XYZ file of C-alpha atoms in Angstrom:
312
model
C 145.511 142.509 86.589
C 148.267 142.981 89.079
C 148.048 141.930 92.670
C 149.028 144.625 95.406
C 151.760 143.493 97.794
C 150.511 145.941 100.345
C 147.104 145.155 101.781
C 145.146 147.447 104.240
C 143.044 145.790 106.823
C 141.109 146.883 109.677
C 143.502 146.988 112.649
C 146.666 147.472 110.814
C 148.788 147.230 107.652
C 150.238 143.847 106.680
C 153.078 143.185 104.072
C 152.884 140.012 101.831
C 156.107 139.527 99.989
C 155.567 138.813 96.407
C 157.505 135.497 96.833
C 155.453 134.445 99.724
C 152.218 135.306 97.670
C 153.472 133.466 94.786
C 154.303 130.287 96.836
C 151.174 130.289 98.909
C 149.144 130.456 95.621
C 151.266 127.768 93.906
C 150.935 125.332 97.046
C 147.206 125.881 97.113
C 146.377 125.293 93.538
C 148.589 122.220 93.409
C 147.088 120.966 96.679
C 143.493 121.547 95.935
C 143.119 121.714 92.151
C 145.758 119.719 90.384
C 145.323 115.973 90.045
C 148.275 113.483 89.598
C 148.193 114.003 86.007
C 148.198 117.762 85.840
C 144.594 118.324 85.019
C 142.874 121.070 86.877
C 139.739 120.098 88.913
C 136.910 122.603 88.885
C 136.515 122.044 92.841
C 138.967 120.777 95.143
C 139.545 117.176 95.090
C 136.596 116.472 92.857
C 137.674 114.403 90.124
C 134.217 113.786 88.686
C 133.881 117.398 87.485
C 134.979 118.303 83.991
C 138.393 119.500 82.985
C 137.846 123.002 81.631
C 139.703 125.086 79.046
C 138.652 128.012 81.288
C 140.734 126.761 84.108
C 143.760 126.288 82.093
C 143.495 129.801 80.598
C 142.943 131.267 84.067
C 146.211 129.455 85.264
C 148.022 130.124 82.267
C 147.069 133.895 82.727
C 148.547 133.814 86.354
C 151.687 131.653 85.378
C 152.846 133.989 82.787
C 152.157 136.887 85.143
C 154.455 135.486 87.655
C 157.078 134.586 84.792
C 156.675 130.708 85.870
C 158.195 129.230 82.615
C 158.217 125.674 83.755
C 154.445 125.283 85.156
C 153.468 127.398 82.063
C 155.041 124.991 79.672
C 153.259 122.124 81.483
C 149.887 123.820 80.730
C 150.726 124.219 76.966
C 151.611 120.529 76.877
C 148.444 119.786 78.409
C 146.595 122.240 76.089
C 148.162 120.527 73.183
C 147.583 116.905 74.305
C 143.908 117.105 75.355
C 142.216 120.223 74.008
C 143.479 121.054 70.797
C 141.659 119.900 67.826
C 143.132 120.459 64.080
C 140.569 120.004 61.549
C 140.433 120.973 57.873
C 143.335 123.512 58.422
C 141.698 125.101 61.409
C 142.635 125.058 65.057
C 140.324 124.817 67.967
C 140.153 124.367 71.665
C 137.724 122.171 73.258
C 135.785 123.747 76.062
C 136.132 120.776 78.071
C 138.002 117.392 77.858
C 136.186 114.492 76.160
C 136.136 112.382 72.801
C 132.484 113.675 72.374
C 133.274 117.408 72.760
C 133.209 119.382 69.470
C 132.571 122.811 70.696
C 134.834 125.827 71.793
C 134.066 128.875 73.897
C 135.254 132.485 72.743
C 136.273 133.436 76.229
C 138.299 130.546 76.855
C 140.200 130.831 73.675
C 140.875 134.680 73.945
C 142.255 134.143 77.516
C 144.638 131.171 76.193
C 145.635 133.276 73.325
C 146.349 136.295 75.346
C 148.404 134.117 77.726
C 150.208 132.302 74.986
C 151.236 135.442 73.214
C 152.468 136.818 76.348
C 154.381 133.760 77.361
C 155.895 133.497 73.896
C 157.380 136.871 74.154
C 158.390 136.369 77.695
C 159.944 132.929 77.317
C 161.086 133.369 73.697
C 159.037 130.573 72.357
C 157.937 130.710 68.899
C 156.007 127.666 69.004
C 153.570 129.417 71.784
C 153.284 132.597 69.296
C 152.396 130.387 66.346
C 149.810 128.462 68.343
C 148.273 131.626 69.519
C 148.019 132.745 65.809
C 146.481 129.593 64.608
C 143.660 129.755 67.419
C 143.131 133.398 67.036
C 142.908 132.932 62.983
C 140.261 130.086 63.407
C 138.133 131.642 66.207
C 138.062 134.940 63.948
C 137.155 133.101 60.759
C 134.307 131.118 62.275
C 132.828 133.513 65.216
C 133.642 136.908 64.313
C 131.031 138.903 62.178
C 131.769 142.673 62.123
C 131.506 143.748 65.682
C 129.523 140.501 66.830
C 131.004 137.278 68.287
C 129.265 134.225 68.592
C 129.442 132.319 71.840
C 130.818 129.063 70.704
C 131.406 127.197 67.371
C 130.845 123.578 66.696
C 133.267 122.088 64.203
C 131.514 118.966 63.784
C 128.296 120.616 62.679
C 130.161 123.476 61.189
C 127.961 125.980 62.941
C 128.233 128.959 65.114
C 125.978 129.831 68.062
C 123.266 132.598 67.335
C 124.017 134.482 70.361
C 126.765 136.653 71.805
C 127.748 136.425 75.605
C 128.187 139.930 76.657
C 130.317 138.913 79.936
C 132.754 137.291 77.450
C 133.549 140.621 76.311
C 137.094 142.115 77.574
C 138.774 145.015 75.673
C 142.339 143.503 76.527
C 141.411 139.987 75.394
C 139.784 141.442 72.237
C 142.907 143.069 71.494
C 144.711 139.804 71.900
C 142.429 138.347 69.522
C 142.898 141.238 66.943
C 139.486 142.291 67.054
C 139.318 146.073 66.077
C 135.591 146.890 66.616
C 134.000 146.798 69.726
C 130.603 145.360 70.530
C 128.237 147.647 72.254
C 126.289 146.532 75.136
C 123.240 148.629 76.173
C 122.199 148.476 79.705
C 118.420 147.973 80.519
C 117.916 150.579 83.446
C 120.230 149.212 85.775
C 121.357 145.659 84.571
C 122.895 144.552 81.547
C 121.601 141.650 78.912
C 123.581 138.498 79.406
C 123.236 137.750 75.468
C 122.906 139.516 72.247
C 121.219 137.532 69.149
C 122.717 137.800 65.809
C 120.225 140.353 64.745
C 121.044 142.474 67.710
C 118.210 141.416 70.053
C 119.176 141.520 73.567
C 118.488 138.413 76.026
C 118.093 139.216 79.402
C 117.724 136.816 82.344
C 115.167 137.515 85.260
C 118.272 137.264 87.531
C 121.468 139.361 87.403
C 124.577 137.116 88.244
C 126.616 139.762 89.859
C 129.875 138.265 88.694
C 128.660 138.485 84.913
C 127.107 142.037 85.603
C 130.405 143.275 86.822
C 132.425 142.062 84.019
C 129.961 143.497 81.537
C 130.147 146.990 83.432
C 133.807 146.809 83.306
C 134.067 146.318 79.734
C 131.384 148.911 79.010
C 133.210 151.500 81.353
C 136.530 150.489 79.383
C 135.011 151.233 75.742
C 133.134 154.457 76.834
C 129.448 153.060 77.469
C 127.505 154.873 80.273
C 127.403 152.447 83.423
C 126.340 155.125 86.007
C 123.085 153.353 87.054
C 124.578 150.025 87.604
C 127.422 151.988 89.399
C 125.047 153.846 91.709
C 122.991 150.686 92.461
C 126.116 148.679 93.260
C 127.547 151.538 95.597
C 124.043 151.879 97.345
C 123.359 148.080 97.680
C 126.826 147.810 99.419
C 126.536 150.842 101.813
C 122.781 149.717 102.607
C 123.648 145.872 103.487
C 127.473 145.937 103.961
C 127.865 143.081 101.599
C 127.216 142.067 98.124
C 125.401 138.801 97.168
C 125.915 136.337 94.254
C 122.483 137.162 92.499
C 119.843 139.771 92.438
C 116.264 139.999 90.920
C 116.658 142.589 88.046
C 113.009 143.661 88.600
C 113.420 144.617 92.229
C 117.473 144.754 92.605
C 116.829 142.645 95.653
C 119.045 139.661 96.260
C 117.657 136.302 95.298
C 120.306 134.443 96.932
C 121.986 134.357 100.567
C 125.716 133.544 99.462
C 128.711 135.842 98.754
C 131.554 135.026 96.542
C 135.097 136.441 96.604
C 134.933 136.653 92.872
C 132.159 139.424 93.122
C 134.261 141.222 95.756
C 137.351 141.203 93.704
C 135.623 142.291 90.563
C 133.625 145.024 92.633
C 137.148 146.438 93.564
C 138.391 146.511 90.185
C 135.232 148.073 88.834
C 135.129 150.742 91.512
C 138.898 151.440 92.105
C 139.535 154.429 89.710
C 136.147 156.401 90.209
C 135.463 155.289 93.793
C 138.572 154.396 95.574
C 137.107 155.028 99.046
C 134.327 152.194 98.421
C 136.857 149.822 96.699
C 139.047 150.290 99.722
C 136.180 149.773 102.166
C 135.052 146.541 100.434
C 138.787 145.385 100.508
C 139.124 146.072 104.233
C 135.923 144.419 105.203
C 136.188 141.482 103.037
C 139.930 141.005 103.343
C 139.511 137.382 104.791
C 137.244 136.002 102.082
C 139.636 137.719 99.307
C 142.580 135.850 100.773
C 140.967 132.745 101.940
C 142.147 129.074 101.143
C 139.894 126.952 98.845
C 137.093 124.906 100.641
C 135.257 122.266 98.784
C 132.711 124.341 97.405
C 135.063 127.189 95.930
C 135.011 126.812 92.045
C 138.502 127.183 90.191
C 137.142 130.433 88.664
C 136.266 131.939 91.908
C 139.532 131.220 93.245
C 141.479 132.639 90.553
C 139.321 135.527 89.975
C 140.404 136.569 93.490
C 143.968 135.858 92.817
C 144.412 137.746 89.604
C 142.226 140.811 90.473
C 142.236 141.414 94.306
C 143.267 144.735 95.375
């Protein structure tokens, strides 16, 4: 998940030093997304949106990548003060801030655990390692069943969801959570189901959210599952239209919306760069501006950070 220092664009080659890049990202996040108390807003300057553990995990992932010890520690403090719940010997993370919240999310826990483990080693902080181990132990205890992982757990009801979200699967994050077996995701002709029930039944939406589909396809490819049909459709779609949209009808493969997303392009580049570097480079060249643009009022923090963490 490294960001290249050399970016090729139409008309020339531009060098962006690592320090300039880091300072720009810090300035944008702190100017657009962080409020006065350090919470990460979901959209720029929007204090009415919920404060999510997803956002903390993404920011922690980038901060440890950049060896930013001070800001990383600030996020761990925020995590402990507002998101961590300790109950009956278990340690959970609220998926969003709120007294009434009693549910976690596997993907957010996984990303935070991974960042804490890396940060604990990098910054020589035993407390980070211990916190990561406690969160991991609790999540595995109540959400992991062989090679099936529940989407969330409600510690008030003492019940886990009956579905696994397939876009939550990431082999690096699964390693961090100590998951040895890998869930299998079977594609349906071209696209992938968004969820799998506890009994193995796939649950598929009529629309394909391309961010989710790219995450699932990347995971599937990493663990040796055939993704050729989706890969071929993605390349054909881009070559036909010169762009990728946010959602598509699964039945026809035609776009169901007219908007684009920097997260889609960043994830498409990551998915294609090894087997189809020419297409990945073309996407990077033609969508350079979107991949590096500053946030606007409609840019979700996830969309911003995916571009930061995975752009090529």
